[in-house]
mmCIF file with all atom_site columns, N, CA, C and O in Angstrom:
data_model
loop_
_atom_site.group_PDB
_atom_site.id
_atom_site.type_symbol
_atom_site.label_atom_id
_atom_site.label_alt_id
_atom_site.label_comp_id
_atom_site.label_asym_id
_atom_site.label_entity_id
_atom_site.label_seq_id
_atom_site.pdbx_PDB_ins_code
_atom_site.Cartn_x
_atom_site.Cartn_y
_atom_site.Cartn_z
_atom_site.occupancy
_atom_site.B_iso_or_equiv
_atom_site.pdbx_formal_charge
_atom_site.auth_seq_id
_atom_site.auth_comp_id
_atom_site.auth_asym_id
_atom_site.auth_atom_id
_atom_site.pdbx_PDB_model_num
ATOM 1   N N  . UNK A 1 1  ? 0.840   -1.190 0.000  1.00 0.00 ? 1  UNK A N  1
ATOM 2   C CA . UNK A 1 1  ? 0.000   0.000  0.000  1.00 0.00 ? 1  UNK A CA 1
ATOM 3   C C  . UNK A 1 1  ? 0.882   1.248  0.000  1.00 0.00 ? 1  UNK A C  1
ATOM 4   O O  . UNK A 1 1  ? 1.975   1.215  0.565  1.00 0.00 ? 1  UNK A O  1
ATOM 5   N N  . UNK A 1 2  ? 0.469   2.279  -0.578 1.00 0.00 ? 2  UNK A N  1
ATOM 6   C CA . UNK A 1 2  ? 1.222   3.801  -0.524 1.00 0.00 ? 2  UNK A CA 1
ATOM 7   C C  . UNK A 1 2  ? 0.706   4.420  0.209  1.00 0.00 ? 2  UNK A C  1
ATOM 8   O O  . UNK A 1 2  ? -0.501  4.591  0.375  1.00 0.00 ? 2  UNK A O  1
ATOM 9   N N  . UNK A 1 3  ? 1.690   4.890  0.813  1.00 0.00 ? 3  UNK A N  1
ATOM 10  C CA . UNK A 1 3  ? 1.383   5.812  2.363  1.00 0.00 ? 3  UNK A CA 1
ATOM 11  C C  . UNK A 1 3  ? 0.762   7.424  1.319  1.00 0.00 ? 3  UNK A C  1
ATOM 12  O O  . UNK A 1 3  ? 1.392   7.947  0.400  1.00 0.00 ? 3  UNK A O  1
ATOM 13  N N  . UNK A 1 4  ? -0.295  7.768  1.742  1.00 0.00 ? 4  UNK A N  1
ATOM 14  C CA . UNK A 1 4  ? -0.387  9.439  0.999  1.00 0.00 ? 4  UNK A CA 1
ATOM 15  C C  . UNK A 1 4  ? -0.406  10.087 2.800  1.00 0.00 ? 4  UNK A C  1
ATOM 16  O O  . UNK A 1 4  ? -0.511  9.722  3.970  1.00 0.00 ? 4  UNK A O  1
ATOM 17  N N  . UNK A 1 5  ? -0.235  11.184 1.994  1.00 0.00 ? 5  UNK A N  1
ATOM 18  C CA . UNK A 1 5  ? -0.108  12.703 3.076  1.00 0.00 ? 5  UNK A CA 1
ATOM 19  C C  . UNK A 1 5  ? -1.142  13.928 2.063  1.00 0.00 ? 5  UNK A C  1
ATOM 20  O O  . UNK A 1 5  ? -1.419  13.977 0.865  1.00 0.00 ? 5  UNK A O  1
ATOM 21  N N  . UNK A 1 6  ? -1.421  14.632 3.023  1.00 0.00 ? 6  UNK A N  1
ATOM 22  C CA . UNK A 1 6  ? -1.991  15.866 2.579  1.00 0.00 ? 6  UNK A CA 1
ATOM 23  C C  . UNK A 1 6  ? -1.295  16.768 3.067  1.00 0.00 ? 6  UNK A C  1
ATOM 24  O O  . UNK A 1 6  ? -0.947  16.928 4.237  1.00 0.00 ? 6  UNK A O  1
ATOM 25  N N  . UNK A 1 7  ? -1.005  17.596 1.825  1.00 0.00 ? 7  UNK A N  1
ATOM 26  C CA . UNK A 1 7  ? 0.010   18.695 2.131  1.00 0.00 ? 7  UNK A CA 1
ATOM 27  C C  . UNK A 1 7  ? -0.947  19.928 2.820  1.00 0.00 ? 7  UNK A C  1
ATOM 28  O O  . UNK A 1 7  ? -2.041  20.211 2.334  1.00 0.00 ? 7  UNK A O  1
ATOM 29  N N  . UNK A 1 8  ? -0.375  20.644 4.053  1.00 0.00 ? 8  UNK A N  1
ATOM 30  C CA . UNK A 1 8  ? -0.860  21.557 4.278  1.00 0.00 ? 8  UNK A CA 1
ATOM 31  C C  . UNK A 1 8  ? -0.606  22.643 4.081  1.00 0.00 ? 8  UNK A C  1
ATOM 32  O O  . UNK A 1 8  ? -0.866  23.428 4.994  1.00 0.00 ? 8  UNK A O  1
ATOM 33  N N  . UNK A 1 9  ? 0.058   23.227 2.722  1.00 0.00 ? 9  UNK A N  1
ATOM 34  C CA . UNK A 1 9  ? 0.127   24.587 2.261  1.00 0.00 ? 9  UNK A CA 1
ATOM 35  C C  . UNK A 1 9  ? -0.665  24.536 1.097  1.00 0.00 ? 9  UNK A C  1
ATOM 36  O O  . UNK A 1 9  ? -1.344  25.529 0.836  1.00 0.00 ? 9  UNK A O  1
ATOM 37  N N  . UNK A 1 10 ? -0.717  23.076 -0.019 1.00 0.00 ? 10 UNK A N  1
ATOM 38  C CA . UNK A 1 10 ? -1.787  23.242 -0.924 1.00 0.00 ? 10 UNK A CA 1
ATOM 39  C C  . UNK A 1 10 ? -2.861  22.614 -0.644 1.00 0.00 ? 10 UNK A C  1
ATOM 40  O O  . UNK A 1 10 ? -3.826  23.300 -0.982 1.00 0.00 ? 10 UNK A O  1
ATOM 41  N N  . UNK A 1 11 ? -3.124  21.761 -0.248 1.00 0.00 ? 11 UNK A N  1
ATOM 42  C CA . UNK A 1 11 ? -4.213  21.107 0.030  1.00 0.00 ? 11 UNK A CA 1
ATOM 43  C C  . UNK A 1 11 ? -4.205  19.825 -0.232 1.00 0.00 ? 11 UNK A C  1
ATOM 44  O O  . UNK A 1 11 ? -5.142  19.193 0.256  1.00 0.00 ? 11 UNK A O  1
ATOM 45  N N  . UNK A 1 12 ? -3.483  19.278 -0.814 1.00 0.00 ? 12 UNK A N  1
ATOM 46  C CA . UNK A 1 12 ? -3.434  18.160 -2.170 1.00 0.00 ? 12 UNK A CA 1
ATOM 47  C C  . UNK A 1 12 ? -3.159  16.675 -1.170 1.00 0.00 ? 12 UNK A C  1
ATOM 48  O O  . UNK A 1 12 ? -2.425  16.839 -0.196 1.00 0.00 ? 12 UNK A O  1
ATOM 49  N N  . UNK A 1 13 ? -3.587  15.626 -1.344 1.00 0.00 ? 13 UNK A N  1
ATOM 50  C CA . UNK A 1 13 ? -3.446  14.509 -0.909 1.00 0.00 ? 13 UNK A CA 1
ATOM 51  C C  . UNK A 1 13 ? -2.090  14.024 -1.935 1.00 0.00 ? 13 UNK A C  1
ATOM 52  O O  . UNK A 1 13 ? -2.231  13.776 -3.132 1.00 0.00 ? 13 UNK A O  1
ATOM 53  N N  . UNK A 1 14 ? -0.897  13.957 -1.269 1.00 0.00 ? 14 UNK A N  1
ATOM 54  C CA . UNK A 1 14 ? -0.122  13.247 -2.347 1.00 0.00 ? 14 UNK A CA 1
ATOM 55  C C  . UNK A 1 14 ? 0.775   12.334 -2.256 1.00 0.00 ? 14 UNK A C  1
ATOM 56  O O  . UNK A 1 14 ? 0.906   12.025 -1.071 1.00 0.00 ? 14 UNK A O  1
ATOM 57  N N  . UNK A 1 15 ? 1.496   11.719 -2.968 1.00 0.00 ? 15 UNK A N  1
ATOM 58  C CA . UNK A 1 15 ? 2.757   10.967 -2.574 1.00 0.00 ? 15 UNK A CA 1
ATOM 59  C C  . UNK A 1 15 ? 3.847   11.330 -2.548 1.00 0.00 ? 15 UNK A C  1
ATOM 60  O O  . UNK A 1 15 ? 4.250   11.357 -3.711 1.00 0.00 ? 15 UNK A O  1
ATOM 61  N N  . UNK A 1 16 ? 4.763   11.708 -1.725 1.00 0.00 ? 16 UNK A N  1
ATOM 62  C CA . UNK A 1 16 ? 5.892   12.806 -1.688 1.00 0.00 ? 16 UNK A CA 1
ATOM 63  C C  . UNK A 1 16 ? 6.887   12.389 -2.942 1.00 0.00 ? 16 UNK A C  1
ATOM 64  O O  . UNK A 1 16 ? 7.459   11.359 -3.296 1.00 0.00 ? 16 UNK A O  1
ATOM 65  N N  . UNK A 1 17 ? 6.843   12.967 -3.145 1.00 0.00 ? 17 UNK A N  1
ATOM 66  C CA . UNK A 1 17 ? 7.964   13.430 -4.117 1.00 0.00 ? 17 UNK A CA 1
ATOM 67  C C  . UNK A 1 17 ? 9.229   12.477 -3.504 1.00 0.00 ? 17 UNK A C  1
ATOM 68  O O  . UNK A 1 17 ? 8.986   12.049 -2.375 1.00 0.00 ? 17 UNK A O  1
ATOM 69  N N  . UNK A 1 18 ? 10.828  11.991 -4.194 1.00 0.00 ? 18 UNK A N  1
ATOM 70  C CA . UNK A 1 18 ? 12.014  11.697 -3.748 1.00 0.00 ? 18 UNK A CA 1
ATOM 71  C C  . UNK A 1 18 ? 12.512  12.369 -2.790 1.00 0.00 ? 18 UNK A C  1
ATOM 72  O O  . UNK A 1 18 ? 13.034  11.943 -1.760 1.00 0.00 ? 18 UNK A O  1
ATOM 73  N N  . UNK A 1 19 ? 12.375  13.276 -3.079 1.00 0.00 ? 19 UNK A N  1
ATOM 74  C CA . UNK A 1 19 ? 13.261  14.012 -1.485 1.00 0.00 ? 19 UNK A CA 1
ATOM 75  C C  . UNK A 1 19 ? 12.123  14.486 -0.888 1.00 0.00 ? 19 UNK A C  1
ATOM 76  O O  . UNK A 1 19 ? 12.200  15.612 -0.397 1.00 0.00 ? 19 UNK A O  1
ATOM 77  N N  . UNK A 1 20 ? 11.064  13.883 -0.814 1.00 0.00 ? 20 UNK A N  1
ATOM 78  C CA . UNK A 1 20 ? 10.047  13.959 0.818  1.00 0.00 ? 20 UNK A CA 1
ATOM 79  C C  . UNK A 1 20 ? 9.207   14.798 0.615  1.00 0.00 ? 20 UNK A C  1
ATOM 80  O O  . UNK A 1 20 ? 8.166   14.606 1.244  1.00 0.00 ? 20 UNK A O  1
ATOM 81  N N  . UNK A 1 21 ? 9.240   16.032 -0.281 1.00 0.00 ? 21 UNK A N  1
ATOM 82  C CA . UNK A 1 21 ? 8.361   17.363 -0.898 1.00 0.00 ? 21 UNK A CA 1
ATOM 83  C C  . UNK A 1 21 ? 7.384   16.976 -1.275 1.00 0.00 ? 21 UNK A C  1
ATOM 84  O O  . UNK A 1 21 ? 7.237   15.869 -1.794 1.00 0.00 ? 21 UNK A O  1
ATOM 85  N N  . UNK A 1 22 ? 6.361   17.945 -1.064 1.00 0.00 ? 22 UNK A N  1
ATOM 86  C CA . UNK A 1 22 ? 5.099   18.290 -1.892 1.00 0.00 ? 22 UNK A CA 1
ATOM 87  C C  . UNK A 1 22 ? 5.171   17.999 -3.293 1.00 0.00 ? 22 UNK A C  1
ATOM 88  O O  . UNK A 1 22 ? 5.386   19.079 -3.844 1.00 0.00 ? 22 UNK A O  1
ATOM 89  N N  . UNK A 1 23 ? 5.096   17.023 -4.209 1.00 0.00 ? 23 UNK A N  1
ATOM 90  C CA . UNK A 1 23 ? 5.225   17.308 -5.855 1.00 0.00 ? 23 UNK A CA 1
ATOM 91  C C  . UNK A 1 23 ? 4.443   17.946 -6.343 1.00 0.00 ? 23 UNK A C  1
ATOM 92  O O  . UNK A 1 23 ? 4.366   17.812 -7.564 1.00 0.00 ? 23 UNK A O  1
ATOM 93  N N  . UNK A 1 24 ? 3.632   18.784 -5.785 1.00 0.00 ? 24 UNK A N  1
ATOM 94  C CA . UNK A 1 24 ? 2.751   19.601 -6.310 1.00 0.00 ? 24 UNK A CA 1
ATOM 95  C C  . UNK A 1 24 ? 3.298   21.271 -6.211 1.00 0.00 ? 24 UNK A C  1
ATOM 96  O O  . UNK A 1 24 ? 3.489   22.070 -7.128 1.00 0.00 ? 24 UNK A O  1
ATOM 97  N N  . UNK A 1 25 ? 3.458   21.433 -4.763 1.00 0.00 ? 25 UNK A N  1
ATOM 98  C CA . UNK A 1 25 ? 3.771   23.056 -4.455 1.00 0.00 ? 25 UNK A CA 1
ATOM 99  C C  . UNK A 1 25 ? 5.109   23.162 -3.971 1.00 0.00 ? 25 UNK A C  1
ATOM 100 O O  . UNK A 1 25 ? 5.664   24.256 -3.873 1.00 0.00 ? 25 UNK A O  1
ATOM 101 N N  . UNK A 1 26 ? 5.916   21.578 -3.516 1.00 0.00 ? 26 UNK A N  1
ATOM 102 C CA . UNK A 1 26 ? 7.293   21.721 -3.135 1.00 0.00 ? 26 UNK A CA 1
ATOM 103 C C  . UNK A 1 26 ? 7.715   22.322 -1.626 1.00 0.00 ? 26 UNK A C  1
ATOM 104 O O  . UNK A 1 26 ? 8.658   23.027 -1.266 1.00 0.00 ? 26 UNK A O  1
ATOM 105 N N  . UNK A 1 27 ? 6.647   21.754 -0.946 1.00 0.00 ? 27 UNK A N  1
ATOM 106 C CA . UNK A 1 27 ? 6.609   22.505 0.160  1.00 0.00 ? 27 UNK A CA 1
ATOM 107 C C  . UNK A 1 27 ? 7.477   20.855 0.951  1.00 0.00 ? 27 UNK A C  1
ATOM 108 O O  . UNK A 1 27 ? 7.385   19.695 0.550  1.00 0.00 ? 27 UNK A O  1
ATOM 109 N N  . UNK A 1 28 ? 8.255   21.409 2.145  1.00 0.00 ? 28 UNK A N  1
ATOM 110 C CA . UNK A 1 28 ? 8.505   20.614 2.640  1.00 0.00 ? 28 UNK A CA 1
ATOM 111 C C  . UNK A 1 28 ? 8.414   19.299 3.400  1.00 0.00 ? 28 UNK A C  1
ATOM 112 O O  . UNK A 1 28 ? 7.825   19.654 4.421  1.00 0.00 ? 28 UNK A O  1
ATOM 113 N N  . UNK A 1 29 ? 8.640   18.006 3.518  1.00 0.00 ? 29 UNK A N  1
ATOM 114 C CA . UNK A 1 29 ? 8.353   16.996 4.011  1.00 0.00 ? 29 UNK A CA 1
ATOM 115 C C  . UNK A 1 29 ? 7.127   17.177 5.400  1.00 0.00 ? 29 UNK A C  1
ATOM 116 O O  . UNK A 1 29 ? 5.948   16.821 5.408  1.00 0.00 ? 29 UNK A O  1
ATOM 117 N N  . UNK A 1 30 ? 8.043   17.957 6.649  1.00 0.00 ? 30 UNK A N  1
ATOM 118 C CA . UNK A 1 30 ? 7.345   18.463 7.378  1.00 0.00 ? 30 UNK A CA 1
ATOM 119 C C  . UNK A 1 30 ? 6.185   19.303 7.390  1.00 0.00 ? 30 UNK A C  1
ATOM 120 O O  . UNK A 1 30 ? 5.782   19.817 8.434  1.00 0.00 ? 30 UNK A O  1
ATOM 121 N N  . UNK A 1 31 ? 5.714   19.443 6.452  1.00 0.00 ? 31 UNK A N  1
ATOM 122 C CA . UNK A 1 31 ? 3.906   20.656 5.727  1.00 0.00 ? 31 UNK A CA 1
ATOM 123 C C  . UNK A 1 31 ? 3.786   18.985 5.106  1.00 0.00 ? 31 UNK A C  1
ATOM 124 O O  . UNK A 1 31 ? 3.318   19.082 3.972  1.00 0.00 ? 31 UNK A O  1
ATOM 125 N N  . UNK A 1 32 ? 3.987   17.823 5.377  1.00 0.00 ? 32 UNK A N  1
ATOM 126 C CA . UNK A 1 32 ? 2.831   16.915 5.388  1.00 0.00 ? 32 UNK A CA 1
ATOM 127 C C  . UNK A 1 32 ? 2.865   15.773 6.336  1.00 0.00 ? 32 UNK A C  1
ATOM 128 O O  . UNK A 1 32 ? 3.800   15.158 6.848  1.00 0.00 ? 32 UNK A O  1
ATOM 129 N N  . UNK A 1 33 ? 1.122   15.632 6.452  1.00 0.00 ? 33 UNK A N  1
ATOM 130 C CA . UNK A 1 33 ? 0.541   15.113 7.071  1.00 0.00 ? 33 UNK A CA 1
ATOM 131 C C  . UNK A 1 33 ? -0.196  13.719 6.813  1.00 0.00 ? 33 UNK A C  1
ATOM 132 O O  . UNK A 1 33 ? -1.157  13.610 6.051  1.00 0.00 ? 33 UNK A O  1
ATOM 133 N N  . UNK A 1 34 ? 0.380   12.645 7.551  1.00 0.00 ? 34 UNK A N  1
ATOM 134 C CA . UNK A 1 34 ? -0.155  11.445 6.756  1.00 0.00 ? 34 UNK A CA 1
ATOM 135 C C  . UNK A 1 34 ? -1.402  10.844 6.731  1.00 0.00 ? 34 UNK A C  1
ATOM 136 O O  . UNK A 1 34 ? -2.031  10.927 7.786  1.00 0.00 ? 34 UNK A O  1
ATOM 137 N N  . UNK A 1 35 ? -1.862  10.334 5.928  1.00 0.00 ? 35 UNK A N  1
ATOM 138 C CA . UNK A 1 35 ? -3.773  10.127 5.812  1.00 0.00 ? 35 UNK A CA 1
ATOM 139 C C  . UNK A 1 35 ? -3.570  8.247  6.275  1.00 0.00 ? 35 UNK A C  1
ATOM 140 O O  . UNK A 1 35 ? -2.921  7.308  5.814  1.00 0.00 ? 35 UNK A O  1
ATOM 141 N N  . UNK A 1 36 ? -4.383  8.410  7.238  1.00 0.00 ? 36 UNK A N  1
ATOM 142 C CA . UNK A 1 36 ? -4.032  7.051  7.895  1.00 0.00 ? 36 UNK A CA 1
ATOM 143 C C  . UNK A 1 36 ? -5.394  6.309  7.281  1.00 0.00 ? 36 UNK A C  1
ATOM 144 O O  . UNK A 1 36 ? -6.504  6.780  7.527  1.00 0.00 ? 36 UNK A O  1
ATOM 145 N N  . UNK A 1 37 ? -5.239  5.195  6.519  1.00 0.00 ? 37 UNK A N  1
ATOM 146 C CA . UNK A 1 37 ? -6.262  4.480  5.557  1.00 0.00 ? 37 UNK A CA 1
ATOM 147 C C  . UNK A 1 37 ? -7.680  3.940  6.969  1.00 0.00 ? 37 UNK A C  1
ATOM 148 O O  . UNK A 1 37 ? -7.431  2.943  7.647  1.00 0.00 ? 37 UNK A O  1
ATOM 149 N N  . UNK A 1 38 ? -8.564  4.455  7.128  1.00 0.00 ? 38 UNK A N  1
ATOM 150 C CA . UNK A 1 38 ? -9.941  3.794  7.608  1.00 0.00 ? 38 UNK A CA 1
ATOM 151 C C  . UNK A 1 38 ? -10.296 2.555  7.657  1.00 0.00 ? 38 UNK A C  1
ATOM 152 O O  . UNK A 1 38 ? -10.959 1.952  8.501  1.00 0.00 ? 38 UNK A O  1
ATOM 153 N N  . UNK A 1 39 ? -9.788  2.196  6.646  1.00 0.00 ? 39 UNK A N  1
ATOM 154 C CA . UNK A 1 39 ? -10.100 0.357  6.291  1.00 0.00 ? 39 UNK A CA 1
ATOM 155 C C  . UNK A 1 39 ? -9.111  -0.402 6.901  1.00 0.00 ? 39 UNK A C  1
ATOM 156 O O  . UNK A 1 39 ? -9.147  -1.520 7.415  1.00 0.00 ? 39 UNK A O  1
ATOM 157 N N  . UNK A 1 40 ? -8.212  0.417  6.747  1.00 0.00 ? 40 UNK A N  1
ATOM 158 C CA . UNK A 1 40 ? -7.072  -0.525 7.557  1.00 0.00 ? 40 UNK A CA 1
ATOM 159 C C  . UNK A 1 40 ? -7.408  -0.921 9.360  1.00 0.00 ? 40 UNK A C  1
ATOM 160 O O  . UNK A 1 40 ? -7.864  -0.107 10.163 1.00 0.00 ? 40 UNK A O  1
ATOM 161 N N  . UNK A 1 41 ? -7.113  -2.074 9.609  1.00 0.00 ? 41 UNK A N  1
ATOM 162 C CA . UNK A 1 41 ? -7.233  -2.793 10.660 1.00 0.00 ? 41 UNK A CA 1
ATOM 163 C C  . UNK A 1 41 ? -6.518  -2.319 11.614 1.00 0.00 ? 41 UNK A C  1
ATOM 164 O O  . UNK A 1 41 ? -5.431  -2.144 11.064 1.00 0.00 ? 41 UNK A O  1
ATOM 165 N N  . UNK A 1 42 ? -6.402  -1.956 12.815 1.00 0.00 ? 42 UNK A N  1
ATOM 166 C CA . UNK A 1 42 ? -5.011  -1.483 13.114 1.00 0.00 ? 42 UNK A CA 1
ATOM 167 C C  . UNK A 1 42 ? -4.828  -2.307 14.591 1.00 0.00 ? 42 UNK A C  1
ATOM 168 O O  . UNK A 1 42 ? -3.780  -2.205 15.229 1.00 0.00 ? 42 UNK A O  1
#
């Protein structure tokens, strides 16, 4: 499974980029936040 994050400077649910960034706005590793899957069992 792929871990997503939502970036909190654009909004965007994404998969970080190689070096950990926003691939959308390039905002840093730390401006995201990881979306922990519902379905998953934990």
């Amino acid at each position: 499974m792929v871990e997503k994050y939502r970036c909190q400077i654009c909004g965007q649910v994404v998969v970080p980029a190689a070096d950990g960034s926003c691939p959308i706005c390039g905002a840093p590793h730390d401006m995201l936040v990881k979306i922990e899957n519902p379905d998953e069992e934990k």
